[in-house]
Short mmCIF file of C-alpha atoms and ligand atoms in Angstrom, two decimals:
data_model
loop_
_atom_site.label_atom_id
_atom_site.label_comp_id
_atom_site.label_asym_id
_atom_site.label_seq_id
_atom_site.Cartn_x
_atom_site.Cartn_y
_atom_site.Cartn_z
CA MET L 3 -32.15 -15.43 17.66
CA ASP L 4 -30.94 -13.78 20.62
CA PRO L 5 -31.60 -10.11 20.31
CA SER L 6 -28.26 -9.12 20.64
CA GLN L 7 -26.84 -11.28 18.00
CA GLU L 8 -29.59 -9.96 15.36
CA GLU L 9 -28.01 -6.14 16.25
CA SER L 10 -24.73 -6.93 15.75
CA LYS L 11 -26.08 -8.66 12.12
CA THR L 12 -27.94 -6.14 11.10
CA SER L 13 -25.78 -3.34 12.24
CA SER L 14 -23.03 -4.60 9.93
CA SER L 15 -25.21 -3.96 6.66
CA SER L 16 -24.63 -1.04 5.11
CA SER L 17 -28.03 -0.19 5.03
CA THR L 18 -28.29 0.70 9.18
CA ARG L 19 -24.96 1.63 8.77
CA PRO L 20 -24.54 5.12 10.45
CA LYS L 21 -22.63 7.87 7.97
CA GLN L 22 -19.07 8.26 8.03
CA PRO L 23 -16.34 9.24 5.85
CA VAL L 24 -14.05 6.64 4.23
CA VAL L 25 -10.03 7.64 4.90
CA ILE L 26 -8.00 7.38 2.19
CA LEU L 27 -4.50 6.83 3.18
CA CYS L 28 -2.07 7.59 0.07
CA ILE L 29 0.76 5.79 0.05
CA GLY L 30 4.40 4.91 -2.49
CA MET L 31 7.37 5.16 -3.18
CA ALA L 32 8.83 9.16 -3.63
CA GLY L 33 7.68 10.53 -7.18
CA SER L 34 4.70 8.12 -7.61
CA GLY L 35 2.79 10.98 -7.31
CA LYS L 36 0.64 10.97 -4.40
CA THR L 37 0.49 14.54 -4.26
CA THR L 38 -0.46 14.94 -7.94
CA PHE L 39 -2.89 11.97 -6.87
CA MET L 40 -4.43 13.91 -3.66
CA GLN L 41 -4.71 17.20 -5.93
CA ARG L 42 -7.38 15.51 -8.94
CA LEU L 43 -9.29 13.06 -6.68
CA ASN L 44 -9.59 16.99 -4.58
CA ALA L 45 -10.73 18.29 -7.86
CA HIS L 46 -12.67 14.85 -9.04
CA LEU L 47 -14.70 14.63 -5.92
CA HIS L 48 -15.64 18.43 -5.68
CA THR L 49 -17.05 18.43 -9.39
CA GLN L 50 -19.51 15.37 -7.58
CA ARG L 51 -20.12 17.76 -4.61
CA ARG L 52 -18.75 15.00 -2.55
CA THR L 53 -16.41 17.39 0.22
CA PRO L 54 -13.19 15.41 1.12
CA TYR L 55 -10.93 16.53 4.71
CA ILE L 56 -7.01 17.11 3.93
CA LEU L 57 -4.16 16.20 5.99
CA ASN L 58 -0.97 16.63 4.96
CA LEU L 59 1.98 15.05 6.34
CA ASP L 60 4.85 15.61 4.91
CA PRO L 61 6.69 18.13 6.62
CA ALA L 62 9.29 18.62 4.10
CA VAL L 63 6.70 19.09 1.57
CA THR L 64 7.11 22.94 -0.31
CA LYS L 65 4.47 23.59 -1.76
CA VAL L 66 1.27 21.96 -1.65
CA PRO L 67 -1.27 21.48 -5.18
CA TYR L 68 -4.50 21.68 -2.81
CA GLY L 69 -6.54 23.11 -0.03
CA ALA L 70 -5.30 21.14 2.88
CA ASN L 71 -7.68 21.53 6.05
CA ILE L 72 -4.83 20.34 8.82
CA ASP L 73 -1.27 20.86 7.27
CA ILE L 74 1.80 19.64 9.89
CA ARG L 75 4.00 22.07 8.15
CA ASP L 76 1.44 24.73 10.06
CA THR L 77 2.60 23.32 13.08
CA ILE L 78 6.19 22.02 12.49
CA ASP L 79 8.90 23.40 11.20
CA TYR L 80 10.83 20.83 9.40
CA LYS L 81 14.07 22.88 9.09
CA GLN L 82 14.17 24.20 12.35
CA VAL L 83 13.88 20.56 13.24
CA MET L 84 16.97 19.77 11.02
CA ARG L 85 18.44 22.53 12.47
CA GLU L 86 17.97 21.83 16.14
CA TYR L 87 18.40 18.03 16.56
CA GLN L 88 21.13 18.47 14.16
CA LEU L 89 19.57 16.19 12.48
CA GLY L 90 19.44 15.18 7.95
CA PRO L 91 16.66 15.77 5.75
CA ASN L 92 15.50 11.84 6.29
CA GLY L 93 15.50 12.04 10.59
CA ALA L 94 14.58 15.09 10.40
CA ILE L 95 10.73 13.69 8.38
CA LEU L 96 11.20 11.54 10.24
CA THR L 97 10.57 13.25 13.99
CA SER L 98 8.80 15.63 12.66
CA LEU L 99 6.12 13.25 12.15
CA ASN L 100 6.92 12.24 15.84
CA LEU L 101 6.27 15.60 16.99
CA PHE L 102 2.97 15.91 15.03
CA THR L 103 1.45 12.21 16.60
CA THR L 104 1.81 13.25 20.00
CA LYS L 105 -1.51 16.11 19.04
CA PHE L 106 -3.13 13.71 16.52
CA ASP L 107 -5.97 13.18 19.20
CA GLN L 108 -6.28 17.06 18.54
CA VAL L 109 -6.23 15.91 14.33
CA LEU L 110 -9.24 13.27 15.14
CA GLU L 111 -11.58 15.88 17.26
CA PHE L 112 -11.19 18.34 14.28
CA VAL L 113 -11.95 15.60 11.65
CA ASN L 114 -14.40 14.24 14.21
CA LYS L 115 -16.60 17.67 14.33
CA ARG L 116 -17.06 17.81 10.51
CA ALA L 117 -17.54 14.47 10.24
CA ASP L 118 -21.22 14.12 9.15
CA SER L 119 -20.83 16.55 6.77
CA LEU L 120 -17.68 15.05 5.05
CA ASP L 121 -17.45 11.95 2.59
CA TYR L 122 -13.67 11.17 2.23
CA VAL L 123 -11.02 12.33 4.76
CA MET L 124 -7.29 11.87 2.38
CA VAL L 125 -4.15 11.33 3.56
CA ASP L 126 -0.91 12.97 2.08
CA THR L 127 1.98 11.26 3.34
CA PRO L 128 5.65 11.79 3.11
CA GLY L 129 8.32 11.22 0.17
CA GLN L 130 9.82 8.88 1.86
CA ILE L 131 7.74 5.60 2.92
CA GLU L 132 9.04 3.79 4.67
CA ILE L 133 8.90 7.02 6.65
CA PHE L 134 4.91 6.39 7.45
CA THR L 135 4.99 2.96 6.83
CA TRP L 136 7.80 1.35 9.25
CA SER L 137 7.89 4.11 12.42
CA ALA L 138 5.35 4.41 15.25
CA SER L 139 3.97 6.87 14.51
CA GLY L 140 2.64 6.56 11.30
CA ALA L 141 1.54 2.86 12.95
CA ILE L 142 -0.14 5.63 15.52
CA ILE L 143 -1.39 7.74 12.76
CA THR L 144 -2.88 4.77 10.92
CA ASP L 145 -3.74 2.78 13.09
CA SER L 146 -6.30 5.33 15.54
CA LEU L 147 -7.26 6.66 11.91
CA ALA L 148 -8.79 2.70 11.05
CA ALA L 149 -10.16 2.23 14.84
CA THR L 150 -11.54 5.58 15.07
CA TYR L 151 -13.75 5.81 10.24
CA PRO L 152 -13.53 3.30 7.59
CA THR L 153 -9.99 3.63 6.27
CA VAL L 154 -8.33 1.91 2.98
CA LEU L 155 -4.96 2.35 1.75
CA ALA L 156 -4.28 3.67 -2.00
CA TYR L 157 -1.01 2.39 -2.47
CA ILE L 158 -0.25 4.63 -5.49
CA VAL L 159 2.53 3.08 -8.01
CA ASP L 160 4.62 5.21 -10.88
CA THR L 161 3.61 3.09 -13.31
CA PRO L 162 6.24 4.04 -16.09
CA ARG L 163 9.12 3.15 -13.86
CA THR L 164 8.14 -0.19 -12.63
CA ALA L 165 7.59 -1.54 -16.37
CA SER L 166 10.36 -3.96 -16.01
CA PRO L 167 10.37 -7.09 -14.11
CA ALA L 168 12.58 -6.65 -11.48
CA THR L 169 11.19 -2.77 -10.53
CA PHE L 170 7.41 -4.22 -10.58
CA MET L 171 8.58 -7.49 -8.15
CA SER L 172 10.05 -4.81 -5.94
CA ASN L 173 7.58 -2.88 -5.75
CA MET L 174 4.82 -5.47 -5.28
CA LEU L 175 6.70 -6.96 -2.74
CA TYR L 176 6.95 -3.64 -0.80
CA ALA L 177 3.05 -3.41 -1.13
CA CYS L 178 2.21 -6.47 0.05
CA SER L 179 4.62 -6.35 3.63
CA ILE L 180 2.46 -3.77 3.66
CA LEU L 181 -0.58 -5.07 3.47
CA TYR L 182 0.63 -7.47 5.89
CA LYS L 183 1.14 -5.35 8.22
CA THR L 184 -1.37 -3.41 8.50
CA LYS L 185 -4.22 -5.49 7.55
CA LEU L 186 -6.42 -2.91 5.78
CA PRO L 187 -8.06 -2.92 2.11
CA PHE L 188 -5.16 -2.06 -0.43
CA ILE L 189 -5.92 -0.76 -3.20
CA LEU L 190 -2.96 -0.38 -6.11
CA VAL L 191 -2.99 2.66 -7.10
CA PHE L 192 -1.29 2.55 -11.48
CA ASN L 193 -0.51 6.44 -11.53
CA LYS L 194 0.57 8.15 -14.20
CA THR L 195 -0.70 5.37 -16.77
CA ASP L 196 -0.75 8.81 -19.35
CA VAL L 197 2.71 7.60 -20.05
CA THR L 198 2.34 3.77 -20.00
CA PRO L 199 -1.24 2.29 -19.29
CA HIS L 200 -1.34 -0.49 -17.15
CA ASP L 201 -1.84 -2.87 -19.06
CA PHE L 202 0.75 -4.70 -19.02
CA ALA L 203 1.00 -4.76 -14.80
CA VAL L 204 -2.62 -6.45 -14.49
CA GLU L 205 -1.40 -9.80 -17.02
CA TRP L 206 1.41 -10.03 -14.90
CA MET L 207 -0.84 -9.95 -11.65
CA THR L 208 -4.21 -11.94 -13.32
CA ASP L 209 -1.87 -14.42 -15.58
CA PHE L 210 0.83 -16.36 -13.88
CA GLU L 211 2.82 -17.55 -17.25
CA ALA L 212 2.91 -14.04 -18.63
CA PHE L 213 4.88 -13.17 -16.30
CA GLN L 214 7.05 -16.23 -15.94
CA MET L 215 7.44 -15.09 -19.82
CA ALA L 216 8.36 -12.12 -19.14
CA LEU L 217 10.75 -12.82 -16.59
CA ALA L 218 12.47 -15.35 -19.32
CA ASN L 219 13.76 -12.12 -21.00
CA ASP L 220 15.01 -11.10 -17.95
CA GLU L 221 18.91 -11.28 -18.45
CA THR L 222 19.38 -10.18 -14.92
CA TYR L 223 21.01 -12.01 -12.01
CA MET L 224 18.23 -11.69 -9.69
CA SER L 225 15.86 -13.60 -12.14
CA SER L 226 16.15 -17.33 -10.20
CA LEU L 227 15.37 -15.24 -7.29
CA MET L 228 12.02 -13.27 -8.80
CA ASN L 229 10.66 -16.53 -10.67
CA SER L 230 10.06 -18.48 -6.38
CA MET L 231 9.02 -15.20 -4.93
CA SER L 232 6.92 -15.02 -8.27
CA LEU L 233 4.90 -18.02 -7.10
CA VAL L 234 4.28 -16.14 -3.82
CA LEU L 235 2.70 -13.19 -4.80
CA ASP L 236 0.22 -15.50 -6.56
CA GLU L 237 -1.78 -15.64 -3.48
CA PHE L 238 -1.61 -11.47 -2.71
CA TYR L 239 -2.86 -10.49 -6.07
CA ALA L 240 -6.29 -12.59 -5.78
CA ASN L 241 -7.04 -10.72 -2.51
CA LEU L 242 -6.17 -7.35 -4.19
CA LYS L 243 -8.10 -4.37 -5.79
CA TYR L 244 -6.73 -2.16 -8.63
CA ALA L 245 -7.24 0.51 -10.75
CA GLY L 246 -4.97 2.73 -13.24
CA VAL L 247 -5.52 6.18 -13.71
CA SER L 248 -3.48 9.27 -14.72
CA ALA L 249 -3.37 12.28 -12.35
CA VAL L 250 -2.19 14.86 -14.28
CA THR L 251 -5.79 13.69 -16.85
CA GLY L 252 -8.03 12.24 -14.36
CA ALA L 253 -8.26 9.68 -16.48
CA GLY L 254 -9.60 6.13 -14.01
CA PHE L 255 -10.29 8.34 -10.84
CA ASP L 256 -14.29 6.96 -11.25
CA GLU L 257 -12.82 3.71 -10.86
CA PHE L 258 -10.80 3.73 -8.36
CA LEU L 259 -13.71 5.57 -6.41
CA GLU L 260 -15.31 2.14 -6.98
CA ARG L 261 -12.82 0.06 -5.68
CA VAL L 262 -12.53 2.55 -2.67
CA GLN L 263 -16.91 1.30 -2.32
CA GLU L 264 -14.89 -2.72 -2.09
CA ALA L 265 -12.45 -1.97 -0.45
CA THR L 266 -14.84 0.38 2.50
CA GLU L 267 -17.32 -2.42 2.75
CA GLU L 268 -14.05 -5.01 3.44
CA TYR L 269 -13.29 -3.05 5.90
CA TYR L 270 -16.67 -3.35 7.91
CA THR L 271 -17.25 -7.06 6.85
CA GLU L 272 -12.90 -7.97 7.87
CA TYR L 273 -11.05 -5.62 8.89
CA LYS L 274 -13.27 -4.15 11.85
CA PRO L 275 -14.80 -7.26 13.33
CA GLU L 276 -10.73 -8.09 13.78
CA LEU L 277 -10.20 -4.94 15.74
CA GLU L 278 -13.35 -6.02 17.75
CA ARG L 279 -12.25 -9.13 18.49
CA VAL L 280 -8.81 -8.05 19.62
CA ILE L 281 -10.51 -5.32 21.95
CA GLN L 282 -13.02 -7.43 23.25
CA GLU L 283 -9.60 -10.11 24.09
CA ARG L 284 -7.82 -7.28 26.11
CA GLN L 285 -10.80 -6.38 27.80
CA THR L 286 -11.48 -9.84 29.42
CA GLN L 287 -7.25 -11.02 29.61
CA GLN L 288 -7.49 -7.48 31.84
CA GLU L 289 -10.70 -9.00 33.92
CA ILE L 290 -8.32 -12.20 33.74
CA ASP L 291 -5.95 -10.49 36.14
CA LYS L 292 -7.27 -7.70 37.96
CA LYS L 293 -9.74 -10.98 39.42
CA GLN L 294 -5.77 -12.95 39.20
CA HIS L 295 -4.73 -10.06 41.38
CA LEU L 296 -7.78 -9.86 44.29
CA GLU L 297 -7.46 -13.61 44.36
CA ARG L 298 -3.36 -13.05 45.29
CA LEU L 299 -4.22 -10.20 47.73
CA LEU L 300 -7.34 -12.23 49.37
CA HIS L 301 -4.87 -15.68 49.29
CA ASP L 302 -2.40 -13.29 51.18
CA MET L 303 -4.11 -11.65 53.51
CA THR L 304 -5.35 -15.41 54.72
CA ILE L 305 -2.10 -15.68 55.33
CA SER L 306 -1.40 -13.57 57.62
CA GLU L 307 -5.08 -14.41 59.04
CA GLY L 308 -6.15 -10.60 58.38
CA HIS L 309 -4.04 -9.53 61.46
CA PRO L 310 -3.81 -5.80 60.14
CA VAL L 311 -0.43 -4.90 59.59
CA PRO L 312 0.57 -1.83 62.36
CA LEU L 313 1.40 1.03 60.17
CA LYS L 314 3.75 3.50 61.88
CA ASP L 315 4.50 7.48 61.37
CA ASP L 316 8.45 9.10 61.62
CA GLU L 317 7.76 9.97 64.88
CA GLU L 318 6.97 6.24 66.99
CA LYS L 319 9.87 4.82 64.40
CA GLU L 320 12.75 7.15 65.74
CA GLU L 321 10.71 6.83 69.12
CA ASP L 322 11.17 2.98 69.23
CA SER L 323 15.12 3.10 67.73
CA GLN L 324 15.26 5.31 70.78
N1 GTP B 413 2.64 12.39 -16.49
C1 GTP B 413 2.43 12.21 -15.21
N2 GTP B 413 2.91 13.03 -14.21
C2 GTP B 413 3.04 12.77 -12.61
C3 GTP B 413 1.57 12.18 -12.90
N3 GTP B 413 1.46 12.28 -11.79
C4 GTP B 413 2.58 12.68 -11.13
N4 GTP B 413 3.28 13.22 -11.90
C5 GTP B 413 4.39 14.00 -11.97
O1 GTP B 413 5.64 12.77 -11.15
C6 GTP B 413 6.46 14.00 -10.19
C7 GTP B 413 6.29 13.74 -9.04
O2 GTP B 413 4.98 14.02 -7.87
P1 GTP B 413 4.23 14.28 -7.19
O3 GTP B 413 2.27 14.17 -6.91
O4 GTP B 413 5.15 15.14 -6.53
O5 GTP B 413 4.62 12.76 -6.47
P2 GTP B 413 5.00 12.58 -4.88
O6 GTP B 413 4.68 11.09 -4.95
O7 GTP B 413 4.10 13.42 -4.16
O8 GTP B 413 6.03 12.91 -4.33
P3 GTP B 413 7.19 13.32 -3.16
O9 GTP B 413 6.02 13.49 -1.94
O10 GTP B 413 8.16 13.79 -3.17
O11 GTP B 413 7.60 11.12 -2.89
C8 GTP B 413 6.10 15.46 -10.55
O12 GTP B 413 7.01 16.00 -11.57
C9 GTP B 413 4.46 15.25 -10.91
O13 GTP B 413 4.16 16.53 -11.65
C10 GTP B 413 0.77 11.54 -13.87
O14 GTP B 413 -0.80 10.90 -13.33
N5 GTP B 413 1.27 11.75 -14.82
MG1 MG B 414 4.06 14.32 -2.02
#
């Protein structure tokens, strides 16, 4: 076997990989419990003596219940952004995130300096999910993290509020769209299981007929639309990792960390090779473009038979015109 092939094969195995912290990006609908989840995960990791590095990207939060290493609020005053740019709350959150993104290379430098001693980097995102998941700055932050470190998405679900087939379906469709947009390893985190256990969700995801039965009892106008949609989601569920947790009681966090480990493996075996392929493709295309430009230039020189083009300075031009 070609030695370079041998090397690339071994470098992808977990035992020979350099130690890197895993980035856990917490996203989810407003009030699903992202911040409380971050707080609990931080406490859980500290009891295991695994140090996380914490980023808060929510400029509008009034109180952060964990010690953030980097907090967007330290550099950007959300209320001032609202006044200065005359924006409403959501516009101001988006603008704050955009302003912060211009400094994100510095954030990565801070993380890099500590990377050797870290196990996880945890990221809390703004309440309005679409501000992070559908904005250019959210994509830049996600992509630059994922290009540097193994990165997984933790999609926090408010389990009691998704107990009806209609809300469950909308939430899953949203999760599905984020998965296809980012292509990053994805973990569905059913939070608030102290209020409603997530068994119903597991049943609906694994047993198609059980969800159909639940739909049959749903009299809303949405039920026939959802019937067809549920077929689409079947493939999504098949490749999905999930865990049930309670950010309040701390239940389920070991299970969640097991899913993170599996998702990290998926990052190395699926996301990273794809990322490297895209980078390689872009470089090859740039080489081709460069070569074509050079050929065009040589071709033009042959037409002009290589005669030097006389260049005149301003004085000579003036003399000519007189
Ligand atoms: N019972 C219960 N309540 C929870 C749990 N996790 C969060 N909550 C409550 O849910 C509410 C919202 O929690 P947050 O952590 O602020 O949710 P968030 O997603 O960060 O909210 P935004 O950032 O505003 O979107 C709070 O009242 C929490 O106490 C949980 O596991 N169980
Ligand atoms: Mg929050």
